[in-house]
Structure formats: C-alpha cells, structure tokens
PDB file of C-alpha atoms in Angstrom:
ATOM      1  CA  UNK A 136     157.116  44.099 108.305  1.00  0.00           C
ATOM      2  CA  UNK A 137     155.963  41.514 105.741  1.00  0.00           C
ATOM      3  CA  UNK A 138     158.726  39.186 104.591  1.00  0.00           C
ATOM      4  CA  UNK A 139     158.462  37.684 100.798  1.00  0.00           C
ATOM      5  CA  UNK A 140     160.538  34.710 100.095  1.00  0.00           C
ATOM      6  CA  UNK A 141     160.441  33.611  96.779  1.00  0.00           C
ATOM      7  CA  UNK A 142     161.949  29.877  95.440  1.00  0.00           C
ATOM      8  CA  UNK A 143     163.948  29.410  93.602  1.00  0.00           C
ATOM      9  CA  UNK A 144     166.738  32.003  92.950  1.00  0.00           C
ATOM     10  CA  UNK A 145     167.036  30.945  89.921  1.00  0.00           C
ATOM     11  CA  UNK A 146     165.522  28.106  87.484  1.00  0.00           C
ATOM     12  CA  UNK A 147     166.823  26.737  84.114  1.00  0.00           C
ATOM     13  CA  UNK A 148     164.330  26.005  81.506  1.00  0.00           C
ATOM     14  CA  UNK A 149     163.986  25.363  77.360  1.00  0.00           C
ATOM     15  CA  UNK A 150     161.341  26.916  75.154  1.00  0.00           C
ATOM     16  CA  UNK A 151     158.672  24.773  75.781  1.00  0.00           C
ATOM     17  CA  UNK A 152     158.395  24.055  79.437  1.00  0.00           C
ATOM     18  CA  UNK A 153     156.217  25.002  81.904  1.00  0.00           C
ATOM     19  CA  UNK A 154     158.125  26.761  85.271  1.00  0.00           C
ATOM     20  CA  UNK A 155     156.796  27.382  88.602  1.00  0.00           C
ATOM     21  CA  UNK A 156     157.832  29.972  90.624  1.00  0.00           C
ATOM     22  CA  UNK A 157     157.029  30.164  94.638  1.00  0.00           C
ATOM     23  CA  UNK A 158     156.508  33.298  96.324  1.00  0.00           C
ATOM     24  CA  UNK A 159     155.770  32.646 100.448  1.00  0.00           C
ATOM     25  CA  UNK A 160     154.454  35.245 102.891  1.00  0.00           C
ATOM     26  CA  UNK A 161     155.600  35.951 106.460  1.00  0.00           C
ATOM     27  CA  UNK A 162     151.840  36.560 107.336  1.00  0.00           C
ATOM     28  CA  UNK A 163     148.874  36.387 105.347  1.00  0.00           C
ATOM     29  CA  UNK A 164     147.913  38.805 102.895  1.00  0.00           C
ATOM     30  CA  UNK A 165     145.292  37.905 101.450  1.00  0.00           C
ATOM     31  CA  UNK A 166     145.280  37.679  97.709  1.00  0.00           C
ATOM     32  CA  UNK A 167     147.119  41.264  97.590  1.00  0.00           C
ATOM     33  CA  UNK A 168     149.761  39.973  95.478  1.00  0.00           C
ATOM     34  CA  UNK A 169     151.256  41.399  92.436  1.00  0.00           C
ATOM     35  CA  UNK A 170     154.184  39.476  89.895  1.00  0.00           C
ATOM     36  CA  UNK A 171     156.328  41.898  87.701  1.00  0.00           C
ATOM     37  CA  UNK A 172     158.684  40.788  85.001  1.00  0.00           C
ATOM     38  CA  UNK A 173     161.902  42.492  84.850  1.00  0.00           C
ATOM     39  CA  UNK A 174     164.448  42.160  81.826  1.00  0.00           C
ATOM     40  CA  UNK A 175     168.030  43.409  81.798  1.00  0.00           C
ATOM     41  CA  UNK A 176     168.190  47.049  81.929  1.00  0.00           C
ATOM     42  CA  UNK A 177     164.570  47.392  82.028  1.00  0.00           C
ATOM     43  CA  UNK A 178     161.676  48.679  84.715  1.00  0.00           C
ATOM     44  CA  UNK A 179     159.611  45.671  86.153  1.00  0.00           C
ATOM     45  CA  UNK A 180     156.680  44.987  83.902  1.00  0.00           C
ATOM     46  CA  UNK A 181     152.889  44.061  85.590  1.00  0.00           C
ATOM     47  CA  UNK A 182     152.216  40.369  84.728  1.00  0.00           C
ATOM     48  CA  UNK A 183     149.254  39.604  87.269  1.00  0.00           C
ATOM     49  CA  UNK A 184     147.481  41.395  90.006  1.00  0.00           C
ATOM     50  CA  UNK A 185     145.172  40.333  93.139  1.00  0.00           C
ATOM     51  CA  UNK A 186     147.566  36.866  92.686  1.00  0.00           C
ATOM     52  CA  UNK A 187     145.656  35.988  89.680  1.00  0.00           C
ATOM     53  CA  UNK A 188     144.514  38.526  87.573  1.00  0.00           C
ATOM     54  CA  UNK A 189     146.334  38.750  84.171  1.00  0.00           C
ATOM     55  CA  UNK A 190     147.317  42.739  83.335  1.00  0.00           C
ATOM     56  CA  UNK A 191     146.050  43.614  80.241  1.00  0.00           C
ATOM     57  CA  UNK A 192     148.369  42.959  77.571  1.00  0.00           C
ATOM     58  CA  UNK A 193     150.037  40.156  79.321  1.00  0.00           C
ATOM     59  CA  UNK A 194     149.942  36.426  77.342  1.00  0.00           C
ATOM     60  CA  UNK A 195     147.428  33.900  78.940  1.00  0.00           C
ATOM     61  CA  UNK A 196     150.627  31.532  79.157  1.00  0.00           C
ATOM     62  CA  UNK A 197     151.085  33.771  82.646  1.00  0.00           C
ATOM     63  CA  UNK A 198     148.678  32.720  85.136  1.00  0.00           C
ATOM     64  CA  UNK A 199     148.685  33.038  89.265  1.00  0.00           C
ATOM     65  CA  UNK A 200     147.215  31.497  91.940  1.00  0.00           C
ATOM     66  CA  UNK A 201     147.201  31.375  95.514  1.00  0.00           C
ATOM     67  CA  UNK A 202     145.739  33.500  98.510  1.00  0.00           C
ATOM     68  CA  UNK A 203     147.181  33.871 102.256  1.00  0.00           C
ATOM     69  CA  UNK A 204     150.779  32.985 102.401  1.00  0.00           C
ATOM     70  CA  UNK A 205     151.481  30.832  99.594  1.00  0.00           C
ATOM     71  CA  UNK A 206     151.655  31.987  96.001  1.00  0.00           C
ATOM     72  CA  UNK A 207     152.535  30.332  92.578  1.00  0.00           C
ATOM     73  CA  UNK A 208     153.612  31.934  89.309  1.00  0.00           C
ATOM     74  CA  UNK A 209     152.799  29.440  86.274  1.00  0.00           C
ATOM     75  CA  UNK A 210     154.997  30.426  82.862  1.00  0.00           C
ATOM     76  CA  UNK A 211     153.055  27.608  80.096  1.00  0.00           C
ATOM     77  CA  UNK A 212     155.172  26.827  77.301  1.00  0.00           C
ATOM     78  CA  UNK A 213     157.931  28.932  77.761  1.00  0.00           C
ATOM     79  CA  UNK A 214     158.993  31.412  75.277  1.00  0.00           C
ATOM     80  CA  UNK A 215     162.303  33.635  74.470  1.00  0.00           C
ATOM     81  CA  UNK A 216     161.035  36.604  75.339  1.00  0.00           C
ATOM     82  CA  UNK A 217     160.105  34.991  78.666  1.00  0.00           C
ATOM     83  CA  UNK A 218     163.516  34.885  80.282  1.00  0.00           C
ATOM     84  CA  UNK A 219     163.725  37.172  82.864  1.00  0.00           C
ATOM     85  CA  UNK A 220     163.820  37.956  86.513  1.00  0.00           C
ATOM     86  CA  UNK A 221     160.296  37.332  88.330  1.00  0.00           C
ATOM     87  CA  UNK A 222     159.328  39.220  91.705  1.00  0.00           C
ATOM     88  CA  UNK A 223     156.213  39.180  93.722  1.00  0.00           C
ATOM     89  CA  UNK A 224     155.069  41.688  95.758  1.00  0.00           C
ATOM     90  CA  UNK A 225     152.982  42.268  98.628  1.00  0.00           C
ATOM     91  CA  UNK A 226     150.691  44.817  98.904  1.00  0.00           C
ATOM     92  CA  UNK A 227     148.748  44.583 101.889  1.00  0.00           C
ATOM     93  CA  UNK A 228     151.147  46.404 104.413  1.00  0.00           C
ATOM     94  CA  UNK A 229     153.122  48.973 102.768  1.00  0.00           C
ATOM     95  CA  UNK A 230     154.801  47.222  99.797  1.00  0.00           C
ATOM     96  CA  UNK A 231     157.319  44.636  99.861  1.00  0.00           C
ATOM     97  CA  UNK A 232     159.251  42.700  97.322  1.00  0.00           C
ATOM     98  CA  UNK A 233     160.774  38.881  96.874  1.00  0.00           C
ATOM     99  CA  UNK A 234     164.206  38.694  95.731  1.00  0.00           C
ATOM    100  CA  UNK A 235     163.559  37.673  92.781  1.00  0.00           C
ATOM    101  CA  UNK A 236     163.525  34.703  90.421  1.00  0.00           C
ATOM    102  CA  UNK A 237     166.158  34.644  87.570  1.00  0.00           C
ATOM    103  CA  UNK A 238     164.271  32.349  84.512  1.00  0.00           C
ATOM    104  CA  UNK A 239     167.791  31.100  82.626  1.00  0.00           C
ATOM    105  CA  UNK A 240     167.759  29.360  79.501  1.00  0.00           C
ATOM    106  CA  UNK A 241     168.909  25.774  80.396  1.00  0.00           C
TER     107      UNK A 241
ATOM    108  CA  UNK B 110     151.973  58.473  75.469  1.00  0.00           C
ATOM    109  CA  UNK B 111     151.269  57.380  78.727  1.00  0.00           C
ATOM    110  CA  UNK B 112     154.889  57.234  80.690  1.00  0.00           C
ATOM    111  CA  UNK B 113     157.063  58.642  83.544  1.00  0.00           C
ATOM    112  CA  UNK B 114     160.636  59.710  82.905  1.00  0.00           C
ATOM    113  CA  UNK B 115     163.104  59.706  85.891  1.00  0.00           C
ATOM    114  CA  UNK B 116     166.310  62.305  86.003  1.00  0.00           C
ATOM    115  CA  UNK B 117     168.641  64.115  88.399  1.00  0.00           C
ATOM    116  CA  UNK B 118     170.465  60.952  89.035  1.00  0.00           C
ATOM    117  CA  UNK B 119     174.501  61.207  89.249  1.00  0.00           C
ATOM    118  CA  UNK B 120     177.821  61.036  91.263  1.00  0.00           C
ATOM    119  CA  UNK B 121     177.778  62.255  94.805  1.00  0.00           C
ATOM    120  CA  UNK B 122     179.541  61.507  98.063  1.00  0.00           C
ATOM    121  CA  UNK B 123     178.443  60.134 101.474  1.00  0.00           C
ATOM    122  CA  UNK B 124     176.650  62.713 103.468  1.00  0.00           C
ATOM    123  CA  UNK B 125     175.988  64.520 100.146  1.00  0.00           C
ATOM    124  CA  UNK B 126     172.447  65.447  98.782  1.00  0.00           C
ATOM    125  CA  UNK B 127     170.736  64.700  95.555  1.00  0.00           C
ATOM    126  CA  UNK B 128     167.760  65.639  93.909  1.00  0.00           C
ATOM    127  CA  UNK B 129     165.475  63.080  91.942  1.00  0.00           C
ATOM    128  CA  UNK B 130     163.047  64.114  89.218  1.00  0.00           C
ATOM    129  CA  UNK B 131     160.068  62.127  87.884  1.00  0.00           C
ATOM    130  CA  UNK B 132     158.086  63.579  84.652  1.00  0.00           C
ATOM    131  CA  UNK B 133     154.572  62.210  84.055  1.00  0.00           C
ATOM    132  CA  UNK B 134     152.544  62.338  80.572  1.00  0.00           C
ATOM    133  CA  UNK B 135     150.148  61.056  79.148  1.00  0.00           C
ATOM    134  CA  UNK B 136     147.648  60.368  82.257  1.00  0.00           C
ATOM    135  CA  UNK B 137     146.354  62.972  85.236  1.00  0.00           C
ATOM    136  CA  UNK B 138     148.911  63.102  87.182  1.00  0.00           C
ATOM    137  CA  UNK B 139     146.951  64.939  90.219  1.00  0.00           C
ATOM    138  CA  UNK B 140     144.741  62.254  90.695  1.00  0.00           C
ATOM    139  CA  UNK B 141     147.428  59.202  91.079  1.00  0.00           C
ATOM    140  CA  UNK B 142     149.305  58.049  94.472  1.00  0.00           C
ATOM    141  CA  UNK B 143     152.938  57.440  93.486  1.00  0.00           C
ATOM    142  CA  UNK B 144     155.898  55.475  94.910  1.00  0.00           C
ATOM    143  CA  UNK B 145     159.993  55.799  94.535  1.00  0.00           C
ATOM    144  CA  UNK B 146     161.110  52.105  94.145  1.00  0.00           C
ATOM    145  CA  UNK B 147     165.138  51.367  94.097  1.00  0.00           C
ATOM    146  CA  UNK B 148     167.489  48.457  93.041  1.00  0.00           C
ATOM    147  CA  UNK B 149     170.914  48.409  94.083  1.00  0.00           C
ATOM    148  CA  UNK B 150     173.261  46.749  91.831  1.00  0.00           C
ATOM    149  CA  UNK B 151     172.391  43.066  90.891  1.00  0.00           C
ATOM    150  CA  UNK B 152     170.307  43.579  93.900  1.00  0.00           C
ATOM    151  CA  UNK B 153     165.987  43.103  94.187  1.00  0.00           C
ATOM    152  CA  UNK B 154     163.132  45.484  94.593  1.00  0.00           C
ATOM    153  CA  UNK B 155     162.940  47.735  97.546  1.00  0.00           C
ATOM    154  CA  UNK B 156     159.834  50.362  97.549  1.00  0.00           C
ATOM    155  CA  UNK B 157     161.317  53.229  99.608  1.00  0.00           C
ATOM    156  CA  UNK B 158     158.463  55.990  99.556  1.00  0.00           C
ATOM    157  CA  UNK B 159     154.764  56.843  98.817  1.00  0.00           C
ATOM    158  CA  UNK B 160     153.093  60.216  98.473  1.00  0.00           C
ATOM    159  CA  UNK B 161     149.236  60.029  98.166  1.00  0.00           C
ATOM    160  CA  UNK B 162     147.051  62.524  95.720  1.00  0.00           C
ATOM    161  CA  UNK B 163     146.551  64.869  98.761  1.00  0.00           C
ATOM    162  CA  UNK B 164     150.319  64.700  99.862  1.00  0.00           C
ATOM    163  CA  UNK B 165     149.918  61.815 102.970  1.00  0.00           C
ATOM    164  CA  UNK B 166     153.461  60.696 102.523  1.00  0.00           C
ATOM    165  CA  UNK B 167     155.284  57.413 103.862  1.00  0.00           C
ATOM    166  CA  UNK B 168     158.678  55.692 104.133  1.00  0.00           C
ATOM    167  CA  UNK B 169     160.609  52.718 104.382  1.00  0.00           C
ATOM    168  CA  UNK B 170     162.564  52.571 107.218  1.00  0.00           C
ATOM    169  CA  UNK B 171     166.122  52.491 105.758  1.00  0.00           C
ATOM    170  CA  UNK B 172     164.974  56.238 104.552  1.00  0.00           C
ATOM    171  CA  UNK B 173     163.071  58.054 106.891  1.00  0.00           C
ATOM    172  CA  UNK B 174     164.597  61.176 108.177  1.00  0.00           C
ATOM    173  CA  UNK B 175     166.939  61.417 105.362  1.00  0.00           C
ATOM    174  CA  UNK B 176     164.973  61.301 101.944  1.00  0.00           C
ATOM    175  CA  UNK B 177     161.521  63.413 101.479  1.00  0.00           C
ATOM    176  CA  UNK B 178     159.039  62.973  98.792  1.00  0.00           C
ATOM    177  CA  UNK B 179     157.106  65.789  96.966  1.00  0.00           C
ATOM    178  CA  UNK B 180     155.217  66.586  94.281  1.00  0.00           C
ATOM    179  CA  UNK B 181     153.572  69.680  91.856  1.00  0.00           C
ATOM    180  CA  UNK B 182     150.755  68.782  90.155  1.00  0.00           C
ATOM    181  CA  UNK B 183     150.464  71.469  88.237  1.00  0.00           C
ATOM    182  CA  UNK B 184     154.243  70.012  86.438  1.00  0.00           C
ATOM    183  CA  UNK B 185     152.855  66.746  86.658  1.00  0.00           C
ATOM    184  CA  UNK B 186     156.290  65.871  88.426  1.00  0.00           C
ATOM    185  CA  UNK B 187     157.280  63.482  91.597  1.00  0.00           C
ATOM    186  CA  UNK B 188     160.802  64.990  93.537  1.00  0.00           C
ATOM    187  CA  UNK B 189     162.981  62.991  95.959  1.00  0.00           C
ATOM    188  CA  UNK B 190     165.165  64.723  97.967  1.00  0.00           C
ATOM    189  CA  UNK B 191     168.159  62.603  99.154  1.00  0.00           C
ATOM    190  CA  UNK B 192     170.068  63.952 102.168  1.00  0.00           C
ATOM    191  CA  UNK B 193     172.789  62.001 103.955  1.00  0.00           C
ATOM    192  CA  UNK B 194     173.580  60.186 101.354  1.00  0.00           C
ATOM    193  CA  UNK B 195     175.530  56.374 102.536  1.00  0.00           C
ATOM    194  CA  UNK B 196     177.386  54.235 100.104  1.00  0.00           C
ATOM    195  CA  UNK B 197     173.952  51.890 100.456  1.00  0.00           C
ATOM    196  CA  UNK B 198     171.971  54.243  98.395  1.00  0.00           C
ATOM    197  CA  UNK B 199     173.663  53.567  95.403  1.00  0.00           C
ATOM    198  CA  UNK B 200     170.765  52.307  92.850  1.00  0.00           C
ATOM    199  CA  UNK B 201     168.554  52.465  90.042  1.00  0.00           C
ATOM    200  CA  UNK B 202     165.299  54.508  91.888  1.00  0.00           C
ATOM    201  CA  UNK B 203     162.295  53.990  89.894  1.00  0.00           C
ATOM    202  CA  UNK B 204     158.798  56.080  90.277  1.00  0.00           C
ATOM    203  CA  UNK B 205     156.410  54.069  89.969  1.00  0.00           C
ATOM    204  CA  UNK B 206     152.576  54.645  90.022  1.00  0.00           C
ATOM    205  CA  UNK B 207     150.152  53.422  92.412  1.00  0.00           C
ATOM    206  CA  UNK B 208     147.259  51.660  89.996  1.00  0.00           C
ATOM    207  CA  UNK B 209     143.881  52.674  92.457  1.00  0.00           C
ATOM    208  CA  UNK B 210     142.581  53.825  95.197  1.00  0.00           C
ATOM    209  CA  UNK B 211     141.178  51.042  97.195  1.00  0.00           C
ATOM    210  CA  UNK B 212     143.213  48.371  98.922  1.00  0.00           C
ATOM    211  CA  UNK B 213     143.038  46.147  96.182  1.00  0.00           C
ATOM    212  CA  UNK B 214     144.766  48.674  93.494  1.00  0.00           C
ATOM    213  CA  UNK B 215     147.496  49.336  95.324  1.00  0.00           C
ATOM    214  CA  UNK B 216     149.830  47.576  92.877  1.00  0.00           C
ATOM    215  CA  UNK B 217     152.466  49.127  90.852  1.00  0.00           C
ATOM    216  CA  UNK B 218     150.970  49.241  87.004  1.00  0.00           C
ATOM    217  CA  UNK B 219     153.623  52.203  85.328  1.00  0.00           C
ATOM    218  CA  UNK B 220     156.919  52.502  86.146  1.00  0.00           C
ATOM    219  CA  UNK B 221     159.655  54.769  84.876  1.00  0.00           C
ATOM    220  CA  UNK B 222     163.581  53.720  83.509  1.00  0.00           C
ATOM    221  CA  UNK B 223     165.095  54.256  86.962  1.00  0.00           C
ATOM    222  CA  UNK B 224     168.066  57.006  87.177  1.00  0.00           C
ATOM    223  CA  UNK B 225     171.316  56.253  88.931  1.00  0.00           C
ATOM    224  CA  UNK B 226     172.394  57.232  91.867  1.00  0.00           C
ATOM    225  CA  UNK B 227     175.946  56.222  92.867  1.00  0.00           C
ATOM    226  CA  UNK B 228     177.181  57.594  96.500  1.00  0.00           C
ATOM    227  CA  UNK B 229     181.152  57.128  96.668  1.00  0.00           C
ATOM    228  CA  UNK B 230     183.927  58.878  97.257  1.00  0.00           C
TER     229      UNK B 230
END
C-alpha cells in the first residue's frame, strides 16, 4: 500500500500569507496527485489535479507542484474562506489519503 | 444540477447490517466509475470501495468480505451493503465519482454530503 504523510497537522496563518503544505509519498507516484479542500461539515472540494493542475473554478492563489514522492500545496495570500482542512491523495495504486492539514487562523 | 445525494445512514449495532444509498443527477450516471469514501469522527479520508461502469468492483482491506458495492444504472444509484458491522465503521461515507477513464483521471471531482453511520450498542 501507498503511504501519504502530509506536514504539518496543522498550520496557523493571517489573511495575507502565503502557507505551504507537504504531502510525501511512500513510493513514487508519479504526478498522480490530487489536493481537496474540506470545510466543517462539508464533502472535500477538488483544488488541483495531476499535482498541479488547478480544477476549474478553483482561485489561481492555489497552485501545486511536485512529481514522485514529494508534493507541495502553495495557498498565495491567504483568504477567509481559505481556512480549512487540506488532504492529498494518491491515485496511482488504488486511492489513498494524507491525514490532513488543518489551515487555523493564527 | 449536477450532484449525488447519500442516504440510508443510521443507528445500528456491531454485527448488524446497513444499507447505503447514493442518488446521482444531473450527469450519466452509466458511464462513470464511482467510489464510497468514509471519515470517522475528527478522523481523515479513507476510500473504502470502487465499482467500475461495467461492475469490476474493489476494496480496501479493512472492508473486504464484509461490505459489497452495487449499482443500477437505470436509477442512476450507487448501494453499499454493510454486513458485520464493528464499532470502527462509525463515519461519514461519502460517494464520490471517479473523474475519467485513463490513469490520469482517476481523481475524485464530485462528491456527495456523506450519511452517518454510527455502529454501537
């Protein structure tokens, strides 16, 4: 099974900053990488597919990168609506999830 | 309105059995792979099971032999059955639906609001 370990568990930010989020791989998979956005009460949302292709819909302030084991999530000037728990997912052997980032307002 | 509508989620006890529903509109149903996805309590993502457009249907190991996935086309609906039911498989379970066809699709792009499932006695 693939492993996804994402880092950190949870980061405090203000409107206005940019966050990174880290999302490692137990083996390589390519660039078969999805991040969803997941509010309180709410399903995950598609941000970015193929680790850096936005979703349609989604702000450019969301942008990926990576390819093999290591991943990045890039939130640019952070807005309200952007707190929320981040998870990337593998899907290049079955599916897989990290355990999530929690995005707190610092 | 392009969505998918989860229900049949509830109270049962351990060893008990449970019956998920998911209702899809808005898109062709027929020709979309599609996933049950769960999240225990304050808990992350776990996918649990897949069932292709022509029924080829997988698991996640903390499921297999106990949970089946189905679905009818022609109602446009995804089923779960639950059997042996364990305090663990108390969740939110999500359908969610598979974006494409090739390797590179196989992403999650729709998902449903979850139903509960809460196994206690």
């Amino acid at each position: 099974d693939i492993r996804m370990t994402q880092s950190p568990s949870t980061l405090s930010a203000s409107v206005g900053d940019t966050v990174t989020v880290t999302c490692r791989a137990s083996q390589s998979i390519g660039t078969l990488l999805a991040w969803y956005q997941q509010k309180p009460g709410k399903a995950p949302n598609l941000l970015i597919y193929e680790a850096s292709t936005l979703e349609s819909g989604v702000p450019s302030r969301f942008s990926g990168t990576g390819s093999g084991t290591e991943f990045t999530l890039t939130i640019s000037t952070l807005q309200p609506d952007d707190f929320a728990t981040y998870y990337c997912q593998q899907y290049n052997s079955f599916w897989t999830f990290g355990q999530g980032t929690k995005v707190e307002n610092k | 309105e392009v969505q998918l509508v989860e229900s049949g989620g509830g109270l049962v006890q351990p060893g008990g059995s449970l019956r998920l529903s998911c209702a899809a509109s808005g898109f062709s149903f027929s020709t979309y792979r599609m996933n049950w996805v769960r999240q225990a309590p304050g808990r992350g993502l776990e996918w649990i099971s897949y069932i292709s457009s022509g029924n080829h249907v997988l698991y996640s190991d903390s499921v297999k032999g106990r949970f089946t996935i189905s679905r009818d086309n022609a109602r446009n609906s995804l089923f779960l059955q639950m059997n042996s039911l364990r305090a663990e498989d108390t969740a939110l379970y999500y359908c969610a639906r598979r974006y494409g066809d090739s390797n590179s699709g196989r992403y999650f792009d729709l998902w449903g609001r979850g139903t509960l499932v809460t196994v206690s006695s």
